[in-house]
GROMACS .gro file of C-alpha atoms in nm:
model
  367
    1MET     CA    1   2.719   3.460   0.143
    2CYS     CA    2   2.499   3.682   0.295
    3CYS     CA    3   2.522   4.027   0.184
    4CYS     CA    4   2.846   4.233   0.048
    5PHE     CA    5   2.653   4.562   0.264
    6THR     CA    6   2.496   4.652   0.604
    7ILE     CA    7   2.191   4.980   0.589
    8ASN     CA    8   2.283   5.080   0.973
    9SER     CA    9   1.977   5.298   0.957
   10GLN     CA   10   1.656   5.074   0.972
   11GLU     CA   11   1.484   5.412   0.871
   12ALA     CA   12   1.689   5.475   0.608
   13GLU     CA   13   1.675   5.082   0.484
   14ILE     CA   14   1.287   5.162   0.489
   15ASP     CA   15   1.261   5.429   0.261
   16VAL     CA   16   1.508   5.252   0.008
   17GLN     CA   17   1.242   4.996   0.003
   18LYS     CA   18   0.965   5.276  -0.016
   19ASN     CA   19   1.156   5.452  -0.320
   20THR     CA   20   1.218   5.092  -0.492
   21MET     CA   21   0.893   4.952  -0.498
   22ASN     CA   22   0.742   5.294  -0.638
   23ASN     CA   23   1.022   5.358  -0.897
   24LEU     CA   24   0.890   4.913  -1.009
   25SER     CA   25   0.618   5.095  -1.203
   26GLU     CA   26   0.896   5.277  -1.439
   27MET     CA   27   1.109   5.033  -1.464
   28ALA     CA   28   1.108   4.873  -1.826
   29SER     CA   29   1.278   4.566  -1.833
   30PRO     CA   30   1.046   4.280  -1.633
   31ARG     CA   31   1.422   4.134  -1.545
   32ILE     CA   32   1.490   4.422  -1.393
   33CYS     CA   33   1.179   4.406  -1.180
   34CYS     CA   34   1.350   4.078  -1.088
   35SER     CA   35   1.671   4.224  -1.004
   36VAL     CA   36   1.513   4.422  -0.771
   37LEU     CA   37   1.279   4.207  -0.553
   38LEU     CA   38   1.574   3.963  -0.540
   39VAL     CA   39   1.780   4.252  -0.394
   40LEU     CA   40   1.558   4.371  -0.155
   41LEU     CA   41   1.425   3.911  -0.075
   42LEU     CA   42   1.838   3.919   0.034
   43VAL     CA   43   1.888   4.277   0.231
   44SER     CA   44   1.550   4.152   0.454
   45SER     CA   45   1.677   3.826   0.512
   46CYS     CA   46   2.101   4.012   0.643
   47ASN     CA   47   1.916   4.135   0.975
   48ALA     CA   48   1.696   3.860   1.002
   49VAL     CA   49   1.883   3.566   1.259
   50GLY     CA   50   1.710   3.237   1.159
   51ASP     CA   51   1.663   2.851   1.186
   52PRO     CA   52   2.031   2.739   1.011
   53ALA     CA   53   1.858   2.461   0.884
   54CYS     CA   54   1.548   2.718   0.668
   55PRO     CA   55   1.714   2.877   0.380
   56PRO     CA   56   1.824   3.219   0.432
   57ALA     CA   57   1.545   3.436   0.140
   58TRP     CA   58   1.308   3.283  -0.104
   59SER     CA   59   1.457   3.111  -0.365
   60ALA     CA   60   1.483   3.299  -0.685
   61ALA     CA   61   1.240   3.020  -0.886
   62VAL     CA   62   0.960   3.154  -0.529
   63ALA     CA   63   1.023   3.503  -0.635
   64GLU     CA   64   0.943   3.430  -0.991
   65GLU     CA   65   0.631   3.339  -0.835
   66VAL     CA   66   0.556   3.562  -0.643
   67LEU     CA   67   0.603   3.867  -0.918
   68HIS     CA   68   0.438   3.694  -1.194
   69GLY     CA   69   0.189   3.368  -1.038
   70GLY     CA   70   0.055   3.359  -0.759
   71GLY     CA   71  -0.312   3.510  -0.850
   72GLY     CA   72  -0.509   3.242  -0.994
   73GLY     CA   73  -0.796   3.429  -0.917
   74ALA     CA   74  -1.136   3.315  -1.073
   75GLN     CA   75  -0.960   2.948  -1.114
   76CYS     CA   76  -0.849   2.867  -0.786
   77ARG     CA   77  -1.246   2.933  -0.669
   78ALA     CA   78  -1.341   2.673  -0.497
   79PRO     CA   79  -1.653   2.482  -0.593
   80ALA     CA   80  -1.960   2.500  -0.517
   81PRO     CA   81  -2.094   2.255  -0.212
   82HIS     CA   82  -2.358   2.024  -0.322
   83THR     CA   83  -2.469   2.048   0.047
   84PRO     CA   84  -2.506   2.448   0.144
   85VAL     CA   85  -2.487   2.400   0.513
   86ALA     CA   86  -2.150   2.517   0.632
   87VAL     CA   87  -2.247   2.232   1.008
   88PHE     CA   88  -2.562   2.054   1.151
   89ALA     CA   89  -2.624   2.018   1.489
   90HIS     CA   90  -2.563   1.679   1.484
   91ASP     CA   91  -2.113   1.750   1.311
   92VAL     CA   92  -2.095   1.932   1.605
   93ASP     CA   93  -2.030   1.685   1.926
   94PRO     CA   94  -1.810   1.454   1.707
   95VAL     CA   95  -1.601   1.682   1.613
   96GLN     CA   96  -1.601   1.815   1.937
   97PHE     CA   97  -1.485   1.509   2.029
   98ALA     CA   98  -1.170   1.499   1.880
   99LEU     CA   99  -1.028   1.760   2.035
  100ASN     CA  100  -0.947   1.559   2.398
  101LEU     CA  101  -0.721   1.353   2.121
  102GLU     CA  102  -0.582   1.686   1.962
  103TYR     CA  103  -0.491   1.913   2.335
  104THR     CA  104  -0.299   1.585   2.398
  105GLU     CA  105  -0.087   1.575   2.108
  106ALA     CA  106  -0.056   1.864   2.139
  107GLU     CA  107   0.013   1.922   2.515
  108PHE     CA  108   0.322   1.629   2.451
  109PHE     CA  109   0.459   1.717   2.161
  110LEU     CA  110   0.515   2.092   2.324
  111HIS     CA  111   0.627   2.025   2.603
  112ALA     CA  112   0.842   1.760   2.469
  113ALA     CA  113   1.005   1.976   2.227
  114PHE     CA  114   0.998   2.322   2.421
  115GLY     CA  115   0.932   2.186   2.800
  116GLU     CA  116   0.620   2.462   2.796
  117GLY     CA  117   0.198   2.361   2.665
  118LEU     CA  118  -0.063   2.515   2.581
  119ASP     CA  119  -0.109   2.744   2.883
  120HIS     CA  120   0.246   2.875   2.672
  121PHE     CA  121   0.173   2.838   2.294
  122ALA     CA  122  -0.180   2.943   2.310
  123PRO     CA  123  -0.366   2.952   2.606
  124ASN     CA  124  -0.653   3.117   2.412
  125LEU     CA  125  -0.764   2.783   2.361
  126THR     CA  126  -0.705   2.540   2.619
  127LEU     CA  127  -1.036   2.760   2.761
  128GLY     CA  128  -0.842   2.718   3.064
  129GLY     CA  129  -0.930   2.413   3.145
  130PRO     CA  130  -0.606   2.205   3.406
  131PRO     CA  131  -0.288   2.189   3.222
  132PRO     CA  132  -0.101   1.822   3.200
  133VAL     CA  133   0.043   1.602   3.374
  134GLY     CA  134   0.448   1.494   3.436
  135ALA     CA  135   0.498   1.609   3.055
  136THR     CA  136   0.812   1.730   3.085
  137LYS     CA  137   1.132   1.777   2.796
  138ALA     CA  138   1.222   1.566   2.643
  139SER     CA  139   1.650   1.508   2.517
  140LEU     CA  140   1.577   1.432   2.161
  141ASP     CA  141   1.836   1.441   1.851
  142GLU     CA  142   1.819   1.696   1.609
  143LEU     CA  143   1.575   1.531   1.339
  144THR     CA  144   1.408   1.418   1.583
  145TRP     CA  145   1.333   1.711   1.787
  146ARG     CA  146   1.239   1.863   1.406
  147VAL     CA  147   1.003   1.663   1.273
  148CYS     CA  148   0.811   1.716   1.726
  149ALA     CA  149   0.809   2.036   1.691
  150GLU     CA  150   0.721   2.047   1.373
  151PHE     CA  151   0.400   1.868   1.481
  152SER     CA  152   0.381   2.037   1.788
  153TYR     CA  153   0.300   2.383   1.631
  154GLN     CA  154   0.058   2.193   1.340
  155GLU     CA  155  -0.185   2.079   1.674
  156ILE     CA  156  -0.171   2.403   1.739
  157GLY     CA  157  -0.332   2.523   1.394
  158HIS     CA  158  -0.581   2.208   1.458
  159LEU     CA  159  -0.766   2.250   1.777
  160ARG     CA  160  -0.778   2.617   1.649
  161ALA     CA  161  -0.914   2.481   1.354
  162ILE     CA  162  -1.178   2.237   1.476
  163GLN     CA  163  -1.251   2.457   1.751
  164LYS     CA  164  -1.383   2.824   1.490
  165THR     CA  165  -1.532   2.562   1.307
  166VAL     CA  166  -1.778   2.329   1.586
  167GLY     CA  167  -1.700   2.518   1.895
  168ALA     CA  168  -1.412   2.439   2.166
  169ILE     CA  169  -1.484   2.182   2.481
  170LEU     CA  170  -1.229   2.199   2.742
  171ARG     CA  171  -0.915   2.111   2.802
  172PRO     CA  172  -0.946   1.775   2.947
  173GLN     CA  173  -0.662   1.707   3.255
  174ILE     CA  174  -0.468   1.506   3.122
  175ASP     CA  175  -0.193   1.260   3.216
  176LEU     CA  176   0.135   1.272   3.007
  177SER     CA  177   0.397   1.127   3.328
  178ALA     CA  178   0.694   0.920   3.274
  179HIS     CA  179   0.453   0.712   3.514
  180ASN     CA  180   0.166   0.689   3.252
  181PHE     CA  181   0.357   0.576   3.034
  182ALA     CA  182   0.553   0.346   3.152
  183ARG     CA  183   0.189   0.182   3.267
  184VAL     CA  184   0.127   0.159   2.952
  185MET     CA  185   0.452  -0.031   2.812
  186ASP     CA  186   0.390  -0.242   3.070
  187GLU     CA  187   0.074  -0.372   2.972
  188ALA     CA  188   0.157  -0.410   2.608
  189ILE     CA  189   0.455  -0.568   2.682
  190GLY     CA  190   0.281  -0.778   2.983
  191TYR     CA  191   0.544  -0.779   3.249
  192HIS     CA  192   0.679  -0.515   3.464
  193LEU     CA  193   0.985  -0.314   3.274
  194ASP     CA  194   1.297  -0.249   3.505
  195PRO     CA  195   1.356   0.078   3.487
  196PRO     CA  196   1.006   0.222   3.403
  197PHE     CA  197   1.013   0.265   3.039
  198ASP     CA  198   1.004   0.673   2.982
  199PRO     CA  199   0.970   0.865   2.697
  200TYR     CA  200   1.174   1.208   2.738
  201THR     CA  201   1.488   1.012   2.799
  202ASN     CA  202   1.613   0.956   2.421
  203SER     CA  203   1.475   0.977   2.065
  204LEU     CA  204   1.424   0.564   2.022
  205ASN     CA  205   1.145   0.587   2.382
  206PHE     CA  206   1.008   0.930   2.252
  207LEU     CA  207   0.923   0.755   1.918
  208LEU     CA  208   0.705   0.473   2.027
  209ALA     CA  209   0.540   0.648   2.320
  210VAL     CA  210   0.469   0.892   2.006
  211TYR     CA  211   0.352   0.553   1.854
  212VAL     CA  212   0.050   0.455   2.187
  213ILE     CA  213  -0.096   0.771   2.080
  214PRO     CA  214  -0.202   0.978   1.752
  215TYR     CA  215  -0.320   0.724   1.519
  216LEU     CA  216  -0.590   0.641   1.742
  217GLY     CA  217  -0.707   0.972   1.605
  218ILE     CA  218  -0.673   0.813   1.262
  219ASN     CA  219  -0.891   0.601   1.346
  220GLY     CA  220  -1.104   0.894   1.503
  221TYR     CA  221  -1.205   1.111   1.224
  222THR     CA  222  -1.195   0.760   0.961
  223GLY     CA  223  -1.508   0.682   1.203
  224THR     CA  224  -1.631   1.085   1.237
  225ASN     CA  225  -1.681   1.156   0.856
  226PRO     CA  226  -1.947   0.905   0.803
  227LEU     CA  227  -2.190   1.066   1.091
  228ILE     CA  228  -2.089   1.425   0.980
  229ASP     CA  229  -2.229   1.606   0.661
  230GLY     CA  230  -2.197   2.007   0.644
  231TYR     CA  231  -1.897   2.060   0.431
  232ALA     CA  232  -1.741   2.310   0.643
  233THR     CA  233  -1.690   1.995   0.876
  234LYS     CA  234  -1.620   1.726   0.557
  235ARG     CA  235  -1.383   2.009   0.463
  236LEU     CA  236  -1.191   2.022   0.845
  237VAL     CA  237  -1.230   1.680   0.905
  238ALA     CA  238  -1.080   1.548   0.565
  239GLY     CA  239  -0.857   1.761   0.671
  240LEU     CA  240  -0.764   1.682   1.020
  241LEU     CA  241  -0.720   1.356   0.856
  242ALA     CA  242  -0.464   1.379   0.629
  243VAL     CA  243  -0.190   1.527   0.814
  244GLU     CA  244  -0.226   1.299   1.093
  245SER     CA  245  -0.211   1.015   0.885
  246GLY     CA  246   0.139   1.219   0.796
  247GLN     CA  247   0.227   1.266   1.097
  248ASP     CA  248   0.154   0.840   1.156
  249ALA     CA  249   0.374   0.752   0.827
  250VAL     CA  250   0.676   0.975   0.946
  251VAL     CA  251   0.660   0.818   1.276
  252ARG     CA  252   0.620   0.452   1.186
  253GLY     CA  253   0.875   0.562   0.906
  254LEU     CA  254   1.157   0.612   1.154
  255LEU     CA  255   1.083   0.365   1.368
  256PHE     CA  256   1.026   0.083   1.089
  257GLU     CA  257   1.376   0.235   1.038
  258ARG     CA  258   1.483   0.105   1.325
  259ARG     CA  259   1.311  -0.237   1.383
  260HIS     CA  260   1.603  -0.440   1.459
  261GLU     CA  261   1.713  -0.196   1.746
  262THR     CA  262   1.689  -0.387   2.014
  263VAL     CA  263   1.580  -0.092   2.306
  264ALA     CA  264   1.820  -0.063   2.599
  265PRO     CA  265   1.824  -0.159   2.810
  266TYR     CA  266   1.495  -0.463   2.757
  267HIS     CA  267   1.619  -0.698   2.522
  268ILE     CA  268   1.318  -0.573   2.278
  269THR     CA  269   1.295  -0.538   1.930
  270VAL     CA  270   1.126  -0.208   1.808
  271ALA     CA  271   0.949  -0.423   1.622
  272GLU     CA  272   0.806  -0.647   1.918
  273PHE     CA  273   0.743  -0.310   2.139
  274THR     CA  274   0.476  -0.177   1.840
  275ASP     CA  275   0.361  -0.530   1.774
  276ARG     CA  276   0.226  -0.577   2.158
  277VAL     CA  277   0.093  -0.187   2.152
  278SER     CA  278  -0.116  -0.315   1.918
  279ALA     CA  279  -0.220  -0.577   2.085
  280LEU     CA  280  -0.280  -0.399   2.335
  281ARG     CA  281  -0.470  -0.128   2.208
  282ASN     CA  282  -0.722  -0.406   2.016
  283ARG     CA  283  -0.717  -0.598   2.293
  284LEU     CA  284  -0.847  -0.230   2.530
  285GLY     CA  285  -1.095  -0.154   2.204
  286GLN     CA  286  -1.266  -0.501   2.203
  287CYS     CA  287  -1.404  -0.399   1.824
  288GLY     CA  288  -1.142  -0.699   1.617
  289VAL     CA  289  -0.795  -0.612   1.430
  290LYS     CA  290  -0.750  -0.297   1.343
  291ASP     CA  291  -0.432  -0.167   1.477
  292GLU     CA  292  -0.110  -0.331   1.338
  293GLY     CA  293   0.261  -0.283   1.449
  294LEU     CA  294   0.558  -0.239   1.206
  295ILE     CA  295   0.577  -0.639   1.111
  296VAL     CA  296   0.301  -0.856   1.031
  297PRO     CA  297   0.250  -1.156   0.843
  298LYS     CA  298   0.213  -1.140   0.507
  299LEU     CA  299  -0.101  -1.278   0.457
  300LEU     CA  300  -0.175  -0.935   0.637
  301GLY     CA  301   0.068  -0.776   0.444
  302ALA     CA  302  -0.073  -0.539   0.158
  303GLU     CA  303  -0.282  -0.797  -0.045
  304GLY     CA  304  -0.099  -1.079   0.123
  305LYS     CA  305   0.211  -1.010  -0.040
  306ILE     CA  306   0.420  -0.830   0.147
  307CYS     CA  307   0.555  -0.821   0.560
  308THR     CA  308   0.601  -0.465   0.554
  309ASN     CA  309   0.349  -0.255   0.724
  310ILE     CA  310   0.507   0.116   0.788
  311LEU     CA  311   0.137   0.216   0.683
  312SER     CA  312  -0.147   0.012   0.901
  313ALA     CA  313  -0.488  -0.074   0.678
  314ASN     CA  314  -0.739  -0.333   0.635
  315THR     CA  315  -0.784  -0.602   0.313
  316ASP     CA  316  -0.844  -0.288   0.127
  317SER     CA  317  -0.558  -0.052   0.208
  318LEU     CA  318  -0.746   0.181   0.401
  319SER     CA  319  -0.785   0.333   0.747
  320TYR     CA  320  -0.856   0.128   0.999
  321SER     CA  321  -1.170   0.366   1.199
  322ARG     CA  322  -1.304   0.322   1.544
  323THR     CA  323  -1.593   0.482   1.731
  324PRO     CA  324  -1.548   0.723   2.107
  325ALA     CA  325  -1.669   0.442   2.228
  326GLU     CA  326  -1.372   0.213   2.154
  327LEU     CA  327  -1.165   0.536   2.145
  328LEU     CA  328  -1.261   0.616   2.509
  329ARG     CA  329  -1.146   0.229   2.662
  330ILE     CA  330  -0.782   0.228   2.503
  331LEU     CA  331  -0.736   0.654   2.589
  332TYR     CA  332  -0.851   0.519   3.021
  333LEU     CA  333  -0.654   0.214   2.966
  334THR     CA  334  -0.963   0.041   3.111
  335GLY     CA  335  -1.091  -0.075   2.867
  336ASP     CA  336  -1.427   0.054   2.937
  337GLU     CA  337  -1.544   0.348   2.794
  338HIS     CA  338  -1.756   0.370   3.127
  339VAL     CA  339  -1.440   0.382   3.354
  340PRO     CA  340  -1.192   0.682   3.295
  341GLY     CA  341  -0.830   0.643   3.373
  342GLY     CA  342  -0.510   0.641   3.199
  343PHE     CA  343  -0.447   0.944   3.010
  344PHE     CA  344  -0.802   1.088   3.087
  345PRO     CA  345  -0.829   1.016   3.488
  346LYS     CA  346  -1.139   1.208   3.565
  347GLY     CA  347  -1.245   1.118   3.182
  348ALA     CA  348  -1.279   1.341   2.826
  349ASN     CA  349  -1.465   1.606   2.744
  350GLY     CA  350  -1.772   1.630   2.526
  351ARG     CA  351  -2.077   1.575   2.498
  352ILE     CA  352  -2.043   1.233   2.376
  353ALA     CA  353  -1.773   1.114   2.663
  354ARG     CA  354  -1.885   1.271   2.962
  355LYS     CA  355  -2.224   1.091   2.827
  356PHE     CA  356  -2.038   0.771   2.895
  357LEU     CA  357  -1.942   0.926   3.210
  358ASN     CA  358  -2.318   0.981   3.301
  359LYS     CA  359  -2.198   1.352   3.370
  360PRO     CA  360  -2.270   1.663   3.183
  361PRO     CA  361  -2.046   1.796   2.976
  362ARG     CA  362  -1.810   2.063   3.073
  363VAL     CA  363  -1.764   2.434   2.902
  364ASN     CA  364  -1.892   2.241   2.562
  365HIS     CA  365  -1.938   2.590   2.363
  366GLY     CA  366  -2.170   2.542   2.004
  367VAL     CA  367  -2.132   2.695   1.694
   0.00000   0.00000   0.00000
């Protein structure tokens, strides 16, 4: 039950809240203070129409923390950095390169969840770059939609954080069409799937499509970390890597749960799809095995003792690392960082990507 009364006048409600807060300091009992705050929280929640999956108001435990905690003061301050430089000049290009993947993920998740992309949700982050090709709203069950929607908002935050720290690059032309994903799956499986694979048609197809792109971001951030020195850029990359890894774990976990399920109408299991996609990325990357499906021979599993491979990692269970050249070979689907195509038909942006194309960077803003 939300409330036992309503307040008809918005002004009256504001007055009541103001008067109540003014009187808090005069109340002798802290229990009364807590009770009043909880009442205010409940009253304010009565007038809000929110997500039915979310709590209607703060819990008593959260309210208690707001009243008596939360003001960490000196004990919550971050220690002084060993290197007093926030961003070195050589940090900028490697971190800006990551924007290409972040743009791709943001557009894919936003369109799949809402049918709208960055031009609707955060047009200031695109710098006027062209909208993606072929992205559309996906037909998703509730769980998959919630995962997709949360990831989409997270990607907006990632773009904003990178741009605030090292500056922005123009959003590149991104091909998120069903046709492009069908091409990826055809190359991974080794023949043309009939009907063509469509990532937007159902939740399972969508999760398999998600398997194709975001994992590369983890490889990229792992490779970027040793190349940067500023405390702000290191903090940024660590935060990005943590959340991207979490996203990948969620997706791989959902797929692992369905690993033996046959993907209709292809008579190919989920586990086989992931294995083939990982093999394709290794083949295009041309730098050995840095990618593994959901099930591996026990010898390749953690400590050589298990075939489950929910998290893809090396022999020491550390994340694989890829260079920008490797990533472009995979994302272009050409196996050549100098030949654009695939997800970036006109090439990725930023100084590193444009250098491979022997073209100047496009609207590459420094720090």
